[in-house]
Coordinates of C-alpha atoms and ligand atoms in Angstrom, one line a residue:
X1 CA 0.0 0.0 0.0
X2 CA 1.3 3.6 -0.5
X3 CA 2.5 6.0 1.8
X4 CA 0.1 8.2 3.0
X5 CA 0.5 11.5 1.6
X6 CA 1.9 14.3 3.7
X7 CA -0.3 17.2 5.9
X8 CA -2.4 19.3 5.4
X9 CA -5.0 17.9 3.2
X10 CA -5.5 20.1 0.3
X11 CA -9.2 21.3 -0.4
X12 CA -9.6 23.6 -3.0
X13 CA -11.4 25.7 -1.3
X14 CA -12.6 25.4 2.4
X15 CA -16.2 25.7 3.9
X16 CA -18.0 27.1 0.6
X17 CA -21.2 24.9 0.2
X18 CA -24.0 25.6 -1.9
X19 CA -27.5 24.6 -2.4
X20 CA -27.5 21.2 -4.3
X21 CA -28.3 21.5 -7.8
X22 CA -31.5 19.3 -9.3
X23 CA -30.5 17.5 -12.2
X24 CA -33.2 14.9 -14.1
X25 CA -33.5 11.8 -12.6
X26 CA -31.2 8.8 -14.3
X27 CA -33.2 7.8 -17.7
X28 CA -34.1 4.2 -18.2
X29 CA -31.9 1.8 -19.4
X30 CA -32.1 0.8 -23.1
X31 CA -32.6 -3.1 -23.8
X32 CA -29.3 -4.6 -24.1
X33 CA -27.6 -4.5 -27.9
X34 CA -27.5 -7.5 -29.2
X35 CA -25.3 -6.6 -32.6
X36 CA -21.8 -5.5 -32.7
X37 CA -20.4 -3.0 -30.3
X38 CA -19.9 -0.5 -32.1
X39 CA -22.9 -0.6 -34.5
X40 CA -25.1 -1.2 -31.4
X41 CA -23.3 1.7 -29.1
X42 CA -23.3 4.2 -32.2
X43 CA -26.8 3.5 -33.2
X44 CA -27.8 3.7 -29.8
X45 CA -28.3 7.6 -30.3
X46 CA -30.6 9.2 -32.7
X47 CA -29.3 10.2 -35.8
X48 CA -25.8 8.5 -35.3
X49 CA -24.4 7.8 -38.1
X50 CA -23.2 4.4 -38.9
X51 CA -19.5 3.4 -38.8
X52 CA -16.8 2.5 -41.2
X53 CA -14.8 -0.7 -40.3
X54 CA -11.7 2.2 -40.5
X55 CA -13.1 3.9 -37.8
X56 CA -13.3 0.7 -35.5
X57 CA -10.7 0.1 -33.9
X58 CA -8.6 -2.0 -30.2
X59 CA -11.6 -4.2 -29.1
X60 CA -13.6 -3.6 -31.8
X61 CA -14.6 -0.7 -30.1
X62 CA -14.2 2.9 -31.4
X63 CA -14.3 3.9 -27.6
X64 CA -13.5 7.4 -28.2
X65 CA -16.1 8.3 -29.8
X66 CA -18.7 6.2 -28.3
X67 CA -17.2 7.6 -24.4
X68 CA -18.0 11.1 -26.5
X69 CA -21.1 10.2 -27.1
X70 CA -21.8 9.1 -23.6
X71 CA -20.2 12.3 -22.5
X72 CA -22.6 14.3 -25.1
X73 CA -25.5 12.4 -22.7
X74 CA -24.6 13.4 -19.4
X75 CA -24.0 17.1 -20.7
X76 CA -27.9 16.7 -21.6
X77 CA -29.0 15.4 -18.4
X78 CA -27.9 18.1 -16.3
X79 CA -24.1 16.9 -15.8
X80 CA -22.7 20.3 -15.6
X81 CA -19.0 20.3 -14.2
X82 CA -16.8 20.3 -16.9
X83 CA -14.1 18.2 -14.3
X84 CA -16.5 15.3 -14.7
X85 CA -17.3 15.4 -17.9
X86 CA -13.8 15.1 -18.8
X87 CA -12.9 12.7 -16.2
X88 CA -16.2 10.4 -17.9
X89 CA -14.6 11.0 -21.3
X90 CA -11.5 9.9 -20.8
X91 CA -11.4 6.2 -18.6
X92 CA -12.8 3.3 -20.5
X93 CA -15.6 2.1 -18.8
X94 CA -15.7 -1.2 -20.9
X95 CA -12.5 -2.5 -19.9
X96 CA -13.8 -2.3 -16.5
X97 CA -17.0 -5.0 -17.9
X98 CA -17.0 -8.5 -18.3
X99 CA -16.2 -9.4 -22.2
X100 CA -19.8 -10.6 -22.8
X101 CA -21.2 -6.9 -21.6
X102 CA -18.8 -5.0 -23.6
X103 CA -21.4 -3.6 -26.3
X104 CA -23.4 -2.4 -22.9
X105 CA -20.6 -0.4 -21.3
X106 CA -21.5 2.8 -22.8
X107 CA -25.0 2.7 -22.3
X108 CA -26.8 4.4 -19.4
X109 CA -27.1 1.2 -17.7
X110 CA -25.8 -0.2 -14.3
X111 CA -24.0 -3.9 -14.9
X112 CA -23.1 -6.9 -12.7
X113 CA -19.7 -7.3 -11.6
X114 CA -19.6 -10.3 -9.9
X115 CA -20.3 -11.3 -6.8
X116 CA -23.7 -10.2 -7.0
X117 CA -22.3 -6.6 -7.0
X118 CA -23.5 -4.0 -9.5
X119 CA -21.2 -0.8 -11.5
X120 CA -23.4 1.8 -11.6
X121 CA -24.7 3.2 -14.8
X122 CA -22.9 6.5 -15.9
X123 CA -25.1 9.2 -15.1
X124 CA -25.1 8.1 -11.0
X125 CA -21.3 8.1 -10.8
X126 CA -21.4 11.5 -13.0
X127 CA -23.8 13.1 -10.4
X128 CA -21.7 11.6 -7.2
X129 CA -18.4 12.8 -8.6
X130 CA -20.7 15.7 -9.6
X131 CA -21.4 16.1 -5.9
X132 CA -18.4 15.5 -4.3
X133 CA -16.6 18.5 -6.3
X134 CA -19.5 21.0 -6.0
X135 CA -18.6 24.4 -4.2
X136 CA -14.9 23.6 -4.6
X137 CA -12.7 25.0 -7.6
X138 CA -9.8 22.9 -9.4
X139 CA -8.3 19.7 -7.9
X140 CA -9.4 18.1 -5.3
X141 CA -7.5 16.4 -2.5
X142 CA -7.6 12.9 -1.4
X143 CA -10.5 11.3 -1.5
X144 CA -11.9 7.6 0.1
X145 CA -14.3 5.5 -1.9
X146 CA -16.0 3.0 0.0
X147 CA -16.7 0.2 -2.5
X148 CA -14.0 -0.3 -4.9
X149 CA -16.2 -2.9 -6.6
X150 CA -14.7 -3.2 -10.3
X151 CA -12.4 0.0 -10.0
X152 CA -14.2 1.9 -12.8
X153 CA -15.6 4.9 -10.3
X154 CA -11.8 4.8 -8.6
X155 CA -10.1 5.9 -11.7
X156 CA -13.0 8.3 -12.5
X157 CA -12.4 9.9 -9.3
X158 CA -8.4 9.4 -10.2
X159 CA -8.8 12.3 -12.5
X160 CA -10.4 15.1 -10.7
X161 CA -8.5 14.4 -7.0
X162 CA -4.9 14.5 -5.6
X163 CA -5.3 11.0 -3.9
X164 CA -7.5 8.1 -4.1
X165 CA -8.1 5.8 -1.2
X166 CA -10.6 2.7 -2.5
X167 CA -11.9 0.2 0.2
X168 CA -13.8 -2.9 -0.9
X169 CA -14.6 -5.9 1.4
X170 CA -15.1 -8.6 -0.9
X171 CA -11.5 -9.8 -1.9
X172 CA -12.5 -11.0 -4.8
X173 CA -13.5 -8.1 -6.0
X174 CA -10.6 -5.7 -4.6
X175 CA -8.2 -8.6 -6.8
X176 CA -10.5 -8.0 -9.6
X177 CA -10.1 -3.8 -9.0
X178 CA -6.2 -4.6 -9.3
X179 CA -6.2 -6.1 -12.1
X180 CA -8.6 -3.7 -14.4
X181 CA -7.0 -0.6 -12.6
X182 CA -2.8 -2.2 -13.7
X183 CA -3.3 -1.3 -17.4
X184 CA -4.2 2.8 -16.5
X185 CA -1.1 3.3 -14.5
X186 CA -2.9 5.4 -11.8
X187 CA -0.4 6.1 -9.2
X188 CA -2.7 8.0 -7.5
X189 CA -5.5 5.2 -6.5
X190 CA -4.8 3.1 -3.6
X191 CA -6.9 0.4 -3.1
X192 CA -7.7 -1.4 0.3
X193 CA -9.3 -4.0 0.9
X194 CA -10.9 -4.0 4.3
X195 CA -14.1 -3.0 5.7
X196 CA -15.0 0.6 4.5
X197 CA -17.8 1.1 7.4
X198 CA -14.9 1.9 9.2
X199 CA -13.4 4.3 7.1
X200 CA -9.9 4.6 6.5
X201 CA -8.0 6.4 9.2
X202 CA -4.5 6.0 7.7
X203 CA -5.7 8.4 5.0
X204 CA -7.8 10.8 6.9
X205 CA -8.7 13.7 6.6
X206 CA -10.2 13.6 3.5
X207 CA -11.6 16.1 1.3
X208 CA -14.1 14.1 0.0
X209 CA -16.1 10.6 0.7
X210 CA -18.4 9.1 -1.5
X211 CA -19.9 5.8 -0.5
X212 CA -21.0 3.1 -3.5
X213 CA -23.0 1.5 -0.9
X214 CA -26.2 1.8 0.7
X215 CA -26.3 1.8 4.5
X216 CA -29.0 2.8 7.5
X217 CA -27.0 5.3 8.6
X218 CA -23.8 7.4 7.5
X219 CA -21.2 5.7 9.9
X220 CA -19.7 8.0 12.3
X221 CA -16.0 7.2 11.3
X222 CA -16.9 8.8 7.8
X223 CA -18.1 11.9 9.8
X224 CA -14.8 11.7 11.9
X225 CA -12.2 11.2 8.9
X226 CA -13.9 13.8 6.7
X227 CA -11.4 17.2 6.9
X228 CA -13.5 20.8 7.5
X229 CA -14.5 22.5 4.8
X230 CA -15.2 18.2 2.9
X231 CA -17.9 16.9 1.6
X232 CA -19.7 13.6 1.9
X233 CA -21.9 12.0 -0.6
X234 CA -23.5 8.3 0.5
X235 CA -26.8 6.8 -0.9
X236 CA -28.5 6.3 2.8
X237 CA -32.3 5.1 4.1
X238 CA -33.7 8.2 4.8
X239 CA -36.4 8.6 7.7
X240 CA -39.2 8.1 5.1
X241 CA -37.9 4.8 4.8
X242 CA -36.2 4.5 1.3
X243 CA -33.1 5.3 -0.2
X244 CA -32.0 8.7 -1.3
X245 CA -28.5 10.3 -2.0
X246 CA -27.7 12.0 1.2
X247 CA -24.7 15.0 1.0
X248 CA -22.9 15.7 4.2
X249 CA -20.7 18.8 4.3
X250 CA -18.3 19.1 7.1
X251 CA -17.9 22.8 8.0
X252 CA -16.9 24.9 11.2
X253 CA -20.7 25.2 12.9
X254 CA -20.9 21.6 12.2
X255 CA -22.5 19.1 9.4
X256 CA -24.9 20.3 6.8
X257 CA -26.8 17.2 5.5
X258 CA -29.0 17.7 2.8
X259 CA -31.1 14.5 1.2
X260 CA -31.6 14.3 -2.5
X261 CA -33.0 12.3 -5.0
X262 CA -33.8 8.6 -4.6
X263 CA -31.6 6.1 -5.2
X264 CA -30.8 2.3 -5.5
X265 CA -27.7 1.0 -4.4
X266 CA -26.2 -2.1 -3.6
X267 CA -26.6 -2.8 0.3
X268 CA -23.4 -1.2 2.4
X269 CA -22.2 -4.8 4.8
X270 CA -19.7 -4.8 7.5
X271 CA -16.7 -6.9 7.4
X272 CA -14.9 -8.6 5.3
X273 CA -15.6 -11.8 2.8
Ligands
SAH301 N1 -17.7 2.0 -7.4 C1 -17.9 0.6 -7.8 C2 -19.3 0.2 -7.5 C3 -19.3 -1.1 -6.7 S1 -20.9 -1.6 -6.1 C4 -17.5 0.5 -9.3 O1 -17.2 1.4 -9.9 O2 -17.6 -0.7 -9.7 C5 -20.6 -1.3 -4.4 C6 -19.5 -2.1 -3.7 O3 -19.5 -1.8 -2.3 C7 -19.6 -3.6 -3.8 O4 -18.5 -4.1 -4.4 C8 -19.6 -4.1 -2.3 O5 -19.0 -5.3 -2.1 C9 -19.0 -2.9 -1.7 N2 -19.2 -2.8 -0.2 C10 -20.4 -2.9 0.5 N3 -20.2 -2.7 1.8 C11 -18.9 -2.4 1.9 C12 -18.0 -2.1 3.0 N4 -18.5 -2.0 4.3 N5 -16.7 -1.8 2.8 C13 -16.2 -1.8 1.6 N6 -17.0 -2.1 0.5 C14 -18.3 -2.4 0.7

């Protein structure tokens, strides 16, 4: 595991909080493509137009364009934050998919991953990442995922922060993490594997923590390892009973919670397996 990085944690910008923007809720999944990935990703948009075999290319995949695509979505779903948009644009979400859901990975759709664990679909880890960087300008600093699952939100988050700390407790996943994540070289993502109820202390204080797990209740060691001025984003059951997005945002006076839209994630367990 790396070395932890050295004091003080670096926020962008300390304390500045805003009212959460409202973006349209996730749209529906399409039916899976059946054809080939490119054709099926391409003609997934209206008015696409089709492809020439010279502008296939690596998997079969012409994944720049179809990640542009993609991008071109979440721009008209409300994604506004031009960190995020690049960050989306530019890892390959279908390297992250088993081979057989490749022609899916571009599509606004959430995918298993083994282990009965689920990636989520592109717009959700646009709006978290969304989330996590709102009120604060440029880089952020280091930040703890809880729920490494198949790496793909990890090297999202690689892009737009200093430092990544990933925890997943399912080893089979966190070996599965490792090997997607070797090919992208991100010396910034450090992946744990662990239980991520408990945070992360050896990273702490972070500037951000964004949870790809659904609990009852935002564990206090999140609260504790979040730095002033950090934000917390964590799908949570909310009094009414279901599960929303819930954004905590650590600040002098105290926490500033605010619940958002509802939301269906993948249950938050403690301990390892
Ligand atoms: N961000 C992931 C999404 C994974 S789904 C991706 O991009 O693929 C959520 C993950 O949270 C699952 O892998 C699940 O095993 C993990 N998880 C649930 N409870 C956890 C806990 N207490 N600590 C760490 N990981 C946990």
């Amino acid at each position: 595991m790396s070395q932890r990085p050295g004091f003080p944690v670096k926020l962008s910008q300390t304390g500045a909080t805003g009212p959460a923007r409202k973006v349209p809720a996730a749209v529906p999944a399409r039916p899976a493509a059946k054809s080939n990935p490119v054709v099926a990703a391409s003609q997934g948009a209206s008015g696409a137009r089709s492809r020439t075999a010279s502008q296939v290319s690596g998997l079969g995949l012409d994944s720049g364009a179809v990640r542009a695509r993609m991008v071109r979505k979440l721009a008209e779903q409300g994604v506004q934050d031009a960190r995020v948009l690049e960050a989306m644009g530019r890892v390959e979400r279908h390297r992250f998919v088993e081979s057989a859901l490749v022609n899916q990975a571009y599509e606004d759709t959430s995918l298993p991953i083994g282990l009965g664990q689920t990636i989520s679909k592109p717009n959700v880890v646009a709006r978290m990442v969304e989330l996590l960087c709102q009120g604060l300008t440029g880089k952020l600093g280091r930040i703890l995922e809880i729920g490494t699952g198949c790496g793909y939100q990890a090297a999202v988050l690689s892009h737009v922060a200093s430092e990544v700390y990933s925890i997943e407790r399912l080893r089979g996943l966190h070996e599965k993490a490792r090997t997607n994540l070797r090919p992208f070289s991100l010396h910034n993502v450090h992946l744990i594997f662990g239980d991520g109820m408990l945070g992360y202390p050896k990273g702490a204080p972070y500037a951000g923590i964004i949870s790809a797990a659904g609990g009852e209740t935002v564990p206090d060691a999140w609260l504790d390892q979040l730095a002033p001025g950090g934000r917390l984003i964590a799908p949570t059951i909310t009094p009414a009973g279901h599960q929303a997005l819930v954004v905590i945002s650590k600040t002098a006076q105290g926490y500033e919670r605010q619940v958002l839209e509802p939301v269906h994630f993948v249950p938050l367990k403690s301990g390892i397996a």
